[in-house]
Coordinates of C-alpha atoms and ligand atoms in Angstrom, one line a residue:
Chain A
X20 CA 84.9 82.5 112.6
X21 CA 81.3 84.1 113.5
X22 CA 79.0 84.0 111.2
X23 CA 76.7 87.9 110.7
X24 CA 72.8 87.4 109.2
X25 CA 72.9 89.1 105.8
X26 CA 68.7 89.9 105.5
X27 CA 69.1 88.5 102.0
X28 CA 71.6 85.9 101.9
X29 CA 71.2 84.2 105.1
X30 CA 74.1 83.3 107.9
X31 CA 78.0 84.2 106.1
X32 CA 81.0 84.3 107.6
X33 CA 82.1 87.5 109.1
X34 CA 84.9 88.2 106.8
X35 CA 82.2 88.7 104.1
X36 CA 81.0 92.0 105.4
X37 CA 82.7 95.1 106.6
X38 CA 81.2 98.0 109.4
X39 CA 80.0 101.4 107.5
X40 CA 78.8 103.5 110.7
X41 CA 76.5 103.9 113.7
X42 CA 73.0 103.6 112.4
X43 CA 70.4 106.3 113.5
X44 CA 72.6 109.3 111.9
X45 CA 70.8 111.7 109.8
X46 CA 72.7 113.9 107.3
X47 CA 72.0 117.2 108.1
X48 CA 70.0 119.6 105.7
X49 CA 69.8 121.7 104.1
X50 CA 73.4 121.3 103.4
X51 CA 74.0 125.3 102.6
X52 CA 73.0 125.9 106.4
X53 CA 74.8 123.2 108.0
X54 CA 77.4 124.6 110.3
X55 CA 81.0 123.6 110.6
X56 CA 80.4 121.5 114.0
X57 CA 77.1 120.1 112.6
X58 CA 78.9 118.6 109.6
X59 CA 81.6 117.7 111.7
X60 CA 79.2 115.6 114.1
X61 CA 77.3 113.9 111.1
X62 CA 80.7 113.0 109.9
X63 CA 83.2 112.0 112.4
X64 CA 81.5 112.0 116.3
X65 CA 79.7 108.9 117.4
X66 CA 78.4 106.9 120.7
X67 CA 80.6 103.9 120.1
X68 CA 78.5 101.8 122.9
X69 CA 79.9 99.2 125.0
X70 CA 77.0 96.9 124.7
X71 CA 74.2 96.6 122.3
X72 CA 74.9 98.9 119.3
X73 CA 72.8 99.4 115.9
X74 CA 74.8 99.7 113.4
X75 CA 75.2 99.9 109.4
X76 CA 77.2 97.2 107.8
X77 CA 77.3 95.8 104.2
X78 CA 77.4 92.6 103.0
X79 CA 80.3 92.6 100.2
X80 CA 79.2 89.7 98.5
X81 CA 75.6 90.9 97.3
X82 CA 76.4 94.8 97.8
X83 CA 73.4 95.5 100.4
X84 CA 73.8 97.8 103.5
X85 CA 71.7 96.8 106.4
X86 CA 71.1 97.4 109.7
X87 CA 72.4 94.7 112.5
X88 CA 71.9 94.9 116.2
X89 CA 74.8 93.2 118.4
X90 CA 76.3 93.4 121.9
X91 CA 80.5 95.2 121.4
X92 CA 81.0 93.3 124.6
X93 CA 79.7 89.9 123.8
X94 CA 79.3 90.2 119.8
X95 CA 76.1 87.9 119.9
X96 CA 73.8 89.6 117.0
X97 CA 70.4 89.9 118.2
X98 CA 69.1 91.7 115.2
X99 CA 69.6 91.9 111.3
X100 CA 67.1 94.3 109.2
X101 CA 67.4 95.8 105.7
X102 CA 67.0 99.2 105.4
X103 CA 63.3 101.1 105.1
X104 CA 65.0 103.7 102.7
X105 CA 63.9 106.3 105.4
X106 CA 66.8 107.3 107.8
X107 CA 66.8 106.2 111.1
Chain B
X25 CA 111.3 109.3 151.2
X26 CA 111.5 106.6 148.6
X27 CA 115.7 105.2 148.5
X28 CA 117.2 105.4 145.3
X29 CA 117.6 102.3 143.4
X30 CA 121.5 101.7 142.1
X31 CA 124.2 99.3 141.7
X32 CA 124.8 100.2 145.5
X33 CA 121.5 99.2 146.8
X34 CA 121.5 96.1 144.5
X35 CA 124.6 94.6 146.5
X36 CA 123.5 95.6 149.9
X37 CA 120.2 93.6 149.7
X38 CA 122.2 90.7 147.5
X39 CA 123.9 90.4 151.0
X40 CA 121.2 90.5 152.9
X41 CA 118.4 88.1 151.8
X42 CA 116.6 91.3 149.6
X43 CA 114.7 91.8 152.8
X44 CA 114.9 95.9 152.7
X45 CA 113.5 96.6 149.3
X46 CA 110.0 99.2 149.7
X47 CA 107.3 98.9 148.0
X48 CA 107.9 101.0 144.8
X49 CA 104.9 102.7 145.2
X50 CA 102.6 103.6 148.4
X51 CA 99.1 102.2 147.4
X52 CA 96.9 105.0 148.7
X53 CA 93.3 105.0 150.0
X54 CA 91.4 107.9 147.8
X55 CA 91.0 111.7 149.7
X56 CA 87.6 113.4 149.1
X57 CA 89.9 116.3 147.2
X58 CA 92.2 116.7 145.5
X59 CA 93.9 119.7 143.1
X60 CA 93.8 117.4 140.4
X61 CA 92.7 114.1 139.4
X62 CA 94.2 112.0 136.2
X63 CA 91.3 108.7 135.7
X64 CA 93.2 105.9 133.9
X65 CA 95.8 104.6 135.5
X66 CA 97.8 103.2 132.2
X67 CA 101.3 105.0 131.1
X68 CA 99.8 107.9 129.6
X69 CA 97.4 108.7 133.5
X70 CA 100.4 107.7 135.2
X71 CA 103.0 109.8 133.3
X72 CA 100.3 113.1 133.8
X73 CA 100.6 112.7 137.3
X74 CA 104.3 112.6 137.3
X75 CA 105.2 115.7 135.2
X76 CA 101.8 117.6 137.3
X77 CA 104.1 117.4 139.8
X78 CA 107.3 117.5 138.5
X79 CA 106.7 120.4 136.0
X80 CA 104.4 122.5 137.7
X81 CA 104.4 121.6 141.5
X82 CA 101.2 120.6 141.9
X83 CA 101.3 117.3 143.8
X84 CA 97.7 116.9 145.8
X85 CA 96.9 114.7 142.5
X86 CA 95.4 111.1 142.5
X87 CA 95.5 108.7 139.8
X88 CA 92.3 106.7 140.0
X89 CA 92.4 103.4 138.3
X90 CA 89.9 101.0 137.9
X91 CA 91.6 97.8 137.8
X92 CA 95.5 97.5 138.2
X93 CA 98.0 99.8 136.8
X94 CA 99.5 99.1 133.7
X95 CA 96.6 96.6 133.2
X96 CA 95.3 98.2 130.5
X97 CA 96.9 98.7 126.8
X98 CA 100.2 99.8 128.5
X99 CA 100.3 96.4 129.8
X100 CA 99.4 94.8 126.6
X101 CA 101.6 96.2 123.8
X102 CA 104.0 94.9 121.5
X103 CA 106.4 97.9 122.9
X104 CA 107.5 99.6 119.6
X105 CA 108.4 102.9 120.1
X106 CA 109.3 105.0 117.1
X107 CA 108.5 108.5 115.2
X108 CA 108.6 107.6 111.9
X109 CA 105.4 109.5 111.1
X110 CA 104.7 111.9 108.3
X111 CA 103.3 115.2 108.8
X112 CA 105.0 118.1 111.1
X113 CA 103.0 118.0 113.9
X114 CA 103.5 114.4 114.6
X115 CA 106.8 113.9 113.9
X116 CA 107.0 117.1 116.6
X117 CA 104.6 114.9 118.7
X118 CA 106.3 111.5 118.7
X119 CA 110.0 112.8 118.3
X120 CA 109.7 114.8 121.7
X121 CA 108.1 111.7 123.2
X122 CA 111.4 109.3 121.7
X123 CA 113.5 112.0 123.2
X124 CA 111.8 112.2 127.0
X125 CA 112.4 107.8 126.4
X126 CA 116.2 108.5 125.8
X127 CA 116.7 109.9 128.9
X128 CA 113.6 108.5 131.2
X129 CA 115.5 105.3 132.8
X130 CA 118.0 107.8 134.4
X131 CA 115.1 110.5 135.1
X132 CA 112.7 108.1 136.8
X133 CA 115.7 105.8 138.7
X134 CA 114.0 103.1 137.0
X135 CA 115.4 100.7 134.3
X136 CA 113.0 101.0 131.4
X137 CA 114.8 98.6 129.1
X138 CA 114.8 101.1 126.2
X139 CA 116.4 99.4 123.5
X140 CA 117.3 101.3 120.5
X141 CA 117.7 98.8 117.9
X142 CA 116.0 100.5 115.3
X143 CA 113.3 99.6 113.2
X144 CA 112.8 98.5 109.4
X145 CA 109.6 99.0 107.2
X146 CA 109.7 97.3 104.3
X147 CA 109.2 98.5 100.6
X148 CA 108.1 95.4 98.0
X149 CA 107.8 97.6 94.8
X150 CA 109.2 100.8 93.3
X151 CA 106.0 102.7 93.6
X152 CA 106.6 101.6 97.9
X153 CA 110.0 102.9 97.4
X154 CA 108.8 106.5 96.3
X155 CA 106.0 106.4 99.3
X156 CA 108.8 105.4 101.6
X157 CA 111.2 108.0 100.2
X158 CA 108.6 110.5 100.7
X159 CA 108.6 109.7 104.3
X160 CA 112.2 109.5 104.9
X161 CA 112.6 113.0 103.3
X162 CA 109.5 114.3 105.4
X163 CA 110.9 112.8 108.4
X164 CA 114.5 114.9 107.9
X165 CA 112.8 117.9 107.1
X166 CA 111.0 117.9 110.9
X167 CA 114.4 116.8 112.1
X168 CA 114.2 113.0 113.1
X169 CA 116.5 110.4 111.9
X170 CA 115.4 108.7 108.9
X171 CA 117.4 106.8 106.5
X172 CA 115.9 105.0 103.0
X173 CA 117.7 101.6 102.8
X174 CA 118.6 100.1 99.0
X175 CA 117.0 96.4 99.0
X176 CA 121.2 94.9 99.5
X177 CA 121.1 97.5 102.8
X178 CA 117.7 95.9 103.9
X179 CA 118.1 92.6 103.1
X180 CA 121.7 92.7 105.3
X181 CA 119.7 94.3 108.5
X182 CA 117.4 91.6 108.5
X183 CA 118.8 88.6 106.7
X184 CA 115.8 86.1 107.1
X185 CA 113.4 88.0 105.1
X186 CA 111.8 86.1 102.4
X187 CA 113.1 87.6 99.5
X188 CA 113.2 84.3 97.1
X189 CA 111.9 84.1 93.7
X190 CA 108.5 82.5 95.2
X191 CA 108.3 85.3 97.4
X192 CA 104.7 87.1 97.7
X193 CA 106.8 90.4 98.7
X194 CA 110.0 91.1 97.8
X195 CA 112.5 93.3 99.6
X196 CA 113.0 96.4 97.1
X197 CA 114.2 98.5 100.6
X198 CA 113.0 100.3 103.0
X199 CA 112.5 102.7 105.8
X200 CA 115.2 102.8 108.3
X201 CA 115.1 104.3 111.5
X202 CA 117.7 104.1 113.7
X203 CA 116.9 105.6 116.9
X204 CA 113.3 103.3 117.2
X205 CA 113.2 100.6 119.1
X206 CA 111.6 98.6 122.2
X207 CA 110.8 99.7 125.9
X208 CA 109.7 97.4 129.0
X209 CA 106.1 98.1 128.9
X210 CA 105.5 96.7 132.5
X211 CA 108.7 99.4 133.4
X212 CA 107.4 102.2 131.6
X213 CA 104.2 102.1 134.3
X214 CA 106.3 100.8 137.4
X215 CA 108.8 103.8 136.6
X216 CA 106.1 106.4 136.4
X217 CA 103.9 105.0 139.2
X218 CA 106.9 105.1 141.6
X219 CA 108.6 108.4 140.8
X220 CA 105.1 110.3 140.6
X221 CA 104.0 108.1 144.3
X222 CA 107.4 109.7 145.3
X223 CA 106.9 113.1 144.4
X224 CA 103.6 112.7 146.9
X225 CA 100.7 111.3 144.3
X226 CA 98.0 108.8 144.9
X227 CA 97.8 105.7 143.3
X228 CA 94.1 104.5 143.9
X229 CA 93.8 101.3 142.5
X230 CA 90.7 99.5 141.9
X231 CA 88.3 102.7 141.5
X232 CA 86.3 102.9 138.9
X233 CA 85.2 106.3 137.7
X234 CA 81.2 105.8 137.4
X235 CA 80.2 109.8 136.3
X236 CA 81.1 113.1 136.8
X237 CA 80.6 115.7 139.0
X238 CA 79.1 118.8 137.4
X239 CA 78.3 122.4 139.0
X240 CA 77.3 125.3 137.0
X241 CA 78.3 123.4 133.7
X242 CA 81.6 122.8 134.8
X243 CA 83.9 119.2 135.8
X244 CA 84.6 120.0 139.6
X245 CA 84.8 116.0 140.6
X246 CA 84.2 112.8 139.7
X247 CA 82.1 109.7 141.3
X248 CA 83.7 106.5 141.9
X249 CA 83.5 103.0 142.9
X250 CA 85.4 104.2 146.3
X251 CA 83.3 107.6 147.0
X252 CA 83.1 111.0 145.5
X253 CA 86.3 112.8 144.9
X254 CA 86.6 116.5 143.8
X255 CA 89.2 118.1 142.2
X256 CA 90.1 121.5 140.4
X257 CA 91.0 120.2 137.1
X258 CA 90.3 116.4 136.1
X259 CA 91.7 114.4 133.1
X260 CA 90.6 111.7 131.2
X261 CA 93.2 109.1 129.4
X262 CA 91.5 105.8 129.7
X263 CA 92.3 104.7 125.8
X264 CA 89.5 102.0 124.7
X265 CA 87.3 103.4 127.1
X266 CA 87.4 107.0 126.2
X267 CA 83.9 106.8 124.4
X268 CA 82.6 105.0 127.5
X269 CA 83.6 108.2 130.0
X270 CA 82.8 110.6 127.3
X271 CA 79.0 109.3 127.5
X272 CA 79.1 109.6 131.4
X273 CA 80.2 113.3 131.0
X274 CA 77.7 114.0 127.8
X275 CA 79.6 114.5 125.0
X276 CA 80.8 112.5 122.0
X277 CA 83.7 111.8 120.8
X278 CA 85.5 111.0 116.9
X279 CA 86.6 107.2 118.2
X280 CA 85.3 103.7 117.5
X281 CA 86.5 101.1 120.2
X282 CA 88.1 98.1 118.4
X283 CA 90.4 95.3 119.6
X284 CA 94.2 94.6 118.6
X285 CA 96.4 91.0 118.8
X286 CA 99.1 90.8 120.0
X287 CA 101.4 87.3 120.0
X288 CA 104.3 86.3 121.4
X289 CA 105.9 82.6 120.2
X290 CA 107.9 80.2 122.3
X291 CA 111.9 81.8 123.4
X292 CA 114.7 80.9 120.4
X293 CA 118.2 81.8 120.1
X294 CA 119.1 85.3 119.0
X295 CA 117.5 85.8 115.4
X296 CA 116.3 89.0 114.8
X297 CA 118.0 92.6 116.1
X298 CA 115.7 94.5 114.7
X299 CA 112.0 95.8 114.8
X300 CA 110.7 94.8 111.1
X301 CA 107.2 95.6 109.6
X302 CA 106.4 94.6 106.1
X303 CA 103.9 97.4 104.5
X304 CA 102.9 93.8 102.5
X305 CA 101.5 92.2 104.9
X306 CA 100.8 94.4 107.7
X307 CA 102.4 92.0 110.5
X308 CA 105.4 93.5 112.2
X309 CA 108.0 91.7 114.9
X310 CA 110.7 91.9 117.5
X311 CA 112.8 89.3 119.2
X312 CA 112.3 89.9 123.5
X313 CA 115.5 89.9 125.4
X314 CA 113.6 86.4 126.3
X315 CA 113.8 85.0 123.0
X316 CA 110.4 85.8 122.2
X317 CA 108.9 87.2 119.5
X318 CA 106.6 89.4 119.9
X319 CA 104.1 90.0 116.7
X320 CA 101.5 92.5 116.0
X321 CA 99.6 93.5 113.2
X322 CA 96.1 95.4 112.0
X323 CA 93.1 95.9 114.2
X324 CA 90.2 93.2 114.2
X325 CA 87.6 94.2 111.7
X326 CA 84.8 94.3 114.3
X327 CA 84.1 97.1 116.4
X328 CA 84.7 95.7 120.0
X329 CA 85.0 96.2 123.5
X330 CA 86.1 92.4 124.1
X331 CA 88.7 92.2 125.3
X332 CA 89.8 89.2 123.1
X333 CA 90.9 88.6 119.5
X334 CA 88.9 87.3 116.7
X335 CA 90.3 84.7 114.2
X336 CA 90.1 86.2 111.2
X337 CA 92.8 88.5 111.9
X338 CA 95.0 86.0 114.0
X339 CA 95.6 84.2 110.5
X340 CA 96.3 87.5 108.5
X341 CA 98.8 88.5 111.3
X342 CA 100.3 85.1 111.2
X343 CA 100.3 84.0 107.6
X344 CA 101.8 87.7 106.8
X345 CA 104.9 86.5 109.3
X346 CA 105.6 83.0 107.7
X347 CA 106.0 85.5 104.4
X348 CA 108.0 87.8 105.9
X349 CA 110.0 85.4 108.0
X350 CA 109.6 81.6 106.9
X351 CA 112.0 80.3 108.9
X352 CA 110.0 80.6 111.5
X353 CA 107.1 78.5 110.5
X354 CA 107.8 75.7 113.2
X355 CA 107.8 77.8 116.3
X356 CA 104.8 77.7 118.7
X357 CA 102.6 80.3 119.6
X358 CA 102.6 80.8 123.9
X359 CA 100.6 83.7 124.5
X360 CA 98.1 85.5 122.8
X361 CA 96.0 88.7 123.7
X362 CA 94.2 91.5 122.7
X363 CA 93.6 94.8 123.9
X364 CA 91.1 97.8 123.3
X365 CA 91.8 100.4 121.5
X366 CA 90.5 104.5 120.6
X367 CA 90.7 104.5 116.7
X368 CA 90.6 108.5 115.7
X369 CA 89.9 108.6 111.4
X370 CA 92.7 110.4 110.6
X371 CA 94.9 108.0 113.1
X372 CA 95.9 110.8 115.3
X373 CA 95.3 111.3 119.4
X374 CA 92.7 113.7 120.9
X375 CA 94.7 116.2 123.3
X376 CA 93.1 118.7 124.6
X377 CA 90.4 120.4 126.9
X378 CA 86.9 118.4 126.6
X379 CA 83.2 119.7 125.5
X380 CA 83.2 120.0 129.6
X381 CA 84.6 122.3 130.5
X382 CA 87.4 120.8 133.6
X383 CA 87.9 118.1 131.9
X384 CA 91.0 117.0 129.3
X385 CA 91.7 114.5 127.0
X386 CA 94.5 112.4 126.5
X387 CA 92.9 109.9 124.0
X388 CA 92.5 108.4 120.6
X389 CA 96.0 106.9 120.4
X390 CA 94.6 103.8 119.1
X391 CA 97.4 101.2 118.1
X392 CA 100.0 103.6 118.6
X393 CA 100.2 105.1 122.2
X394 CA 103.0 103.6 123.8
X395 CA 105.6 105.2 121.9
X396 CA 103.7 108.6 123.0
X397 CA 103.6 108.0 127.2
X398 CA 106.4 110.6 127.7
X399 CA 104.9 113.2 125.8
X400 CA 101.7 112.6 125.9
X401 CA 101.4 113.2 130.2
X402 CA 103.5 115.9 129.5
X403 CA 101.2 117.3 127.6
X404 CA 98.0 116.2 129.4
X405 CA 99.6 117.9 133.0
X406 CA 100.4 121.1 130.5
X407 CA 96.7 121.1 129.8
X408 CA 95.3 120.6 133.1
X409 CA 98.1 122.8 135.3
X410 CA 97.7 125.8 132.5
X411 CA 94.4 125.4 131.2
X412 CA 95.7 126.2 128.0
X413 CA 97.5 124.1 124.8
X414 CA 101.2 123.5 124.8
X415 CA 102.7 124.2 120.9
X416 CA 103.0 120.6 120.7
X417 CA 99.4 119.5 121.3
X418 CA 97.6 122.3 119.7
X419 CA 97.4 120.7 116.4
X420 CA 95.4 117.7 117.9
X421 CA 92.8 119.5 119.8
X422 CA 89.3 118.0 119.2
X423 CA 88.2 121.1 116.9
X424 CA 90.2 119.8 114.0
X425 CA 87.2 118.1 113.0
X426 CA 85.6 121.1 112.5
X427 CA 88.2 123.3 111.0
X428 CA 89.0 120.5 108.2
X429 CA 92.8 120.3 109.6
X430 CA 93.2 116.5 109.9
X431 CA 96.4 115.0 111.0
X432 CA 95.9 111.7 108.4
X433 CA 98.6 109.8 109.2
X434 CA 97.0 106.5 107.9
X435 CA 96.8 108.1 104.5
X436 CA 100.1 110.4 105.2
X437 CA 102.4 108.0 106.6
X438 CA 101.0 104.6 104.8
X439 CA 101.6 102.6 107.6
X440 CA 99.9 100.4 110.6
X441 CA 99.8 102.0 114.1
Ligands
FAD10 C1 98.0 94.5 121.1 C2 98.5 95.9 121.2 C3 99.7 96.2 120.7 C4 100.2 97.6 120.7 N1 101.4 97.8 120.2 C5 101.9 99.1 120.3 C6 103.3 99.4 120.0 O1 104.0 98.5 119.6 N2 103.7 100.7 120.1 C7 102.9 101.7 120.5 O2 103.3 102.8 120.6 N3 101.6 101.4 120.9 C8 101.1 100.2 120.8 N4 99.8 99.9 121.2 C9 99.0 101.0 121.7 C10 99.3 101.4 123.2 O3 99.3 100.2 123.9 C11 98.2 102.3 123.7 O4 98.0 103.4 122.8 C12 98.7 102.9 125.1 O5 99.2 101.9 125.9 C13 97.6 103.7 125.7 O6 98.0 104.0 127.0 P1 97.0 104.6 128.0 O7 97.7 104.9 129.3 O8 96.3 105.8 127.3 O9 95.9 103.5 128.1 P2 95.8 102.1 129.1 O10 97.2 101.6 129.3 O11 94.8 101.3 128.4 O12 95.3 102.7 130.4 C14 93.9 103.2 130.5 C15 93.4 102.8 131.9 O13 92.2 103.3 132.2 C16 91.5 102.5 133.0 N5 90.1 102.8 133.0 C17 89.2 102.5 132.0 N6 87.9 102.9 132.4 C18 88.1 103.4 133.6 C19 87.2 104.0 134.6 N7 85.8 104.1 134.3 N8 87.6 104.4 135.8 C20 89.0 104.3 136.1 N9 89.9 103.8 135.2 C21 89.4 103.3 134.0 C22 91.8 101.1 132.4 O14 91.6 100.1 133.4 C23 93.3 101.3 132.0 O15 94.2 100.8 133.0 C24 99.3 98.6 121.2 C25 98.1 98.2 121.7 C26 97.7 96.9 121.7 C27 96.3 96.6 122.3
ZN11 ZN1 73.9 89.5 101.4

């Protein structure tokens, strides 16, 4: 079992958290102008990397999302950062 | 010419030391053009190439493969092949594809091992029974066999389910469906690669697409490991790597690469006749004309392209078969796997011309896309011949995400891929 950095609560084992998305999306606004292939894109189309990959995950047992950098190929995690409240 | 395999040929080289078999496929050094080029050389690459020429003559076509055929997920599946799906289009989808199966060991002269053994999914409560009545009734209305099994009718198909009063999951019924079954996955991309080599095509092996060619915004070629290679119409069916190819030609695409298991336990006697899935536990298995069984269950919960499984889903798969099947709890595990696969959100493949234009998909079939070989190259040479959608893959056409007309089939049809 690996074991994924939670910024608050330290090294826990993998099963403890679950993937949300590709970090770096912004959602669109204003919403009323948004066209049907830009919601589309914000909601469904990403890079899916082979390699290093930021990405959103939460950790279930204390509820926070974060953001952790690993390698899809290797899965080492070379980075594990909570979230500035700005999107990025 | 290639010689026809038969019961003929099989006595004539018993008799003489098997010395005059060919090579079931000519292994061919890549041309700097072709009329069409299929990258990915699993079942679903291999199968385009075969109806491109079979269904609309066009036979100056290479199949350009990185590593080996059939060395991808086609070579790596559990080999369930089935169209118990829900909603119209995919029953139309995977139906047509069981039905090219039927008849592909006689089409291709090459012994698929379809076995049509049918499969069970398994109910463990009444509110399971109305979900899997729902599908059995959605299944008959777009005209594929489905029956829904009482738990005496279950329980007799597959008599070594644990259905005892300590049982997690009890058999309440099920979905029945007769015509699924089991293929040779090996077979399935022998049979194509040979029949297709026949027809004239190109099997390039070891050729690794590295980009595209572009000319006034359009796909007229690709760039490979072996040297540049144009074509008139190019598509792309290279499963886990889809996202990979789609970066090289500068689009995105609705897929997250993630790995499956696969496991396959030392050979026993005869014990199971049956495909059998538990919507329970998620894990499903079929006894190999070895002995074997052969298990599968969810994908890992990490996005990956490792090509290697992860423990935490090893023990779900495996503790959700010594429910199922506890009898089986002393048998050892001989080989173990895992392959990468194209998960779509609503579970349903991308067919369809690309953001460039030239190039068409044949993707996103995630943990599902053996059952779909057949139809799926039929489809894919339908795109690329025609330029235009066949009836059958119009519904699955990448602008679904923008029209809001999602094919859900993990919500519709409830069940793993
Ligand atoms: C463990 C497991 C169990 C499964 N069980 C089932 C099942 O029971 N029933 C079912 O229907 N489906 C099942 N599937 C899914 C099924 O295997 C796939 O959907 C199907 O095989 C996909 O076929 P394909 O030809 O598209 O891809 P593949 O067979 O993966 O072929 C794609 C090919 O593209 C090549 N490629 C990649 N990148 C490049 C490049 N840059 N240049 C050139 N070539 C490249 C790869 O080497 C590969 O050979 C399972 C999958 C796995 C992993
Ligand atoms: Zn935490």
């Amino acid at each position: 079992m690996q074991l994924f950095p939670c910024p608050f609560c330290g090294l826990r084992e993998e099963t403890e958290f679950h993937f949300a998305a590709e970090a770096g999306k912004a959602r669109p606004e204003p919403a009323g102008q948004v066209s049907d292939d830009g919601w589309a894109k914000y909601l469904y189309f990403q890079d899916s990397p082979k390699g290093r990959s930021r990405e959103i995950w939460v950790h279930l047992a204390c509820g926070e999302f974060f953001v952790m950098t690993r390698d899809t190929v290797t899965h080492e995690v070379t980075g594990s950062e909570a979230l500035s409240g700005r999107s990025r | 010419m290639i010689r026809r395999y038969s019961a003929w040929a099989l006595l004539r080289e018993g008799l003489r030391d098997h010395r005059g078999w060919q090579e079931a496929w000519r292994k061919a050094e890549p041309a700097a053009r072709y009329d069409a080029v299929v990258i990915g050389g699993g079942g679903h690459g291999l199968a385009t190439a075969y109806y491109l020429a079979k269904n609309h003559g066009i036979t100056r076509v290479a199949v350009l493969e990185k590593g080996w055929i059939g060395g991808g997920n086609t070579g790596r599946n559990t080999t369930v092949v089935r169209s118990n799906y829900f909603f119209p289009e995919s029953v139309a989808l995977y139906d047509f594809a069981l039905r090219l199966y039927e008849g592909l060991s006689r089409e291709l002269n090459y012994n698929i091992m379809l076995s049509q053994r049918g499969m069970l999914i398994i109910a463990h409560s009444d509110m399971e029974m109305e979900i899997a009545a729902r599908i059995v009734n959605a299944m008959r209305l777009s005209g594929a066999d489905a029956e829904l099994l009482g738990a005496d009718e279950a329980r007799a198909r597959v008599p070594l389910l644990n259905d005892g009063p300590e049982a997690r999951f009890p058999v309440h019924g099920g979905i029945w469906q007769g015509r699924a079954g089991v293929a040779r996955h090996d077979a399935v991309a022998w049979g194509y690669a040979r029949a297709a080599s026949g027809l004239g095509v190109d099997i390039v092996e070891n050729c690794e697409i590295t980009d595209f060619l572009v000319e006034d915004g359009s796909c007229v070629g690709v760039a490979t490991t072996r040297g540049t290679i144009r074509a008139d119409t190019v598509g792309l069916a290279v499963a886990g790597h889809s996202s990979v190819l789609a970066a090289k030609a500068g689009f995105q695409l609705p897929v997250h690469a993630y790995a499956l298991q696969a496991f396959v336990s030392e050979p026993v006697k005869p014990m199971l006749d049956t495909v059998v899935l538990s919507l329970g536990t998620g894990t499903y298995v079929s006894q190999s004309d070895k002995g074997e069984l052969v298990i599968g269950g969810g994908l890992d919960r990490v996005p990956s392209y490792g090509q290697r499984g992860n423990p935490p889903m090893q023990e779900q798969v495996l503790s959700g078969l010594l429910e199922m099947l506890p009898a089986v709890g002393q048998l050892k595990l001989m080989r173990h796997w895992a392959g990468i696969v194209d998960v779509v959100p609503d579970s349903s493949p991308l067919l369809g011309p690309s953001p460039l234009p030239g190039l068409y998909l044949n993707c996103g079939w995630g943990t599902g896309g053996f059952k779909a070989i057949p139809a799926g190259g039929w489809l894919l040479a339908h795109l690329m011949a025609t330029g235009e959608h066949h009836d059958i893959s119009r519904p699955f056409d990448l602008d679904r995400f923008a029209t809001g007309r999602l094919i859900d089939e993990a919500a519709g049809a409830g069940i793993a891929h």
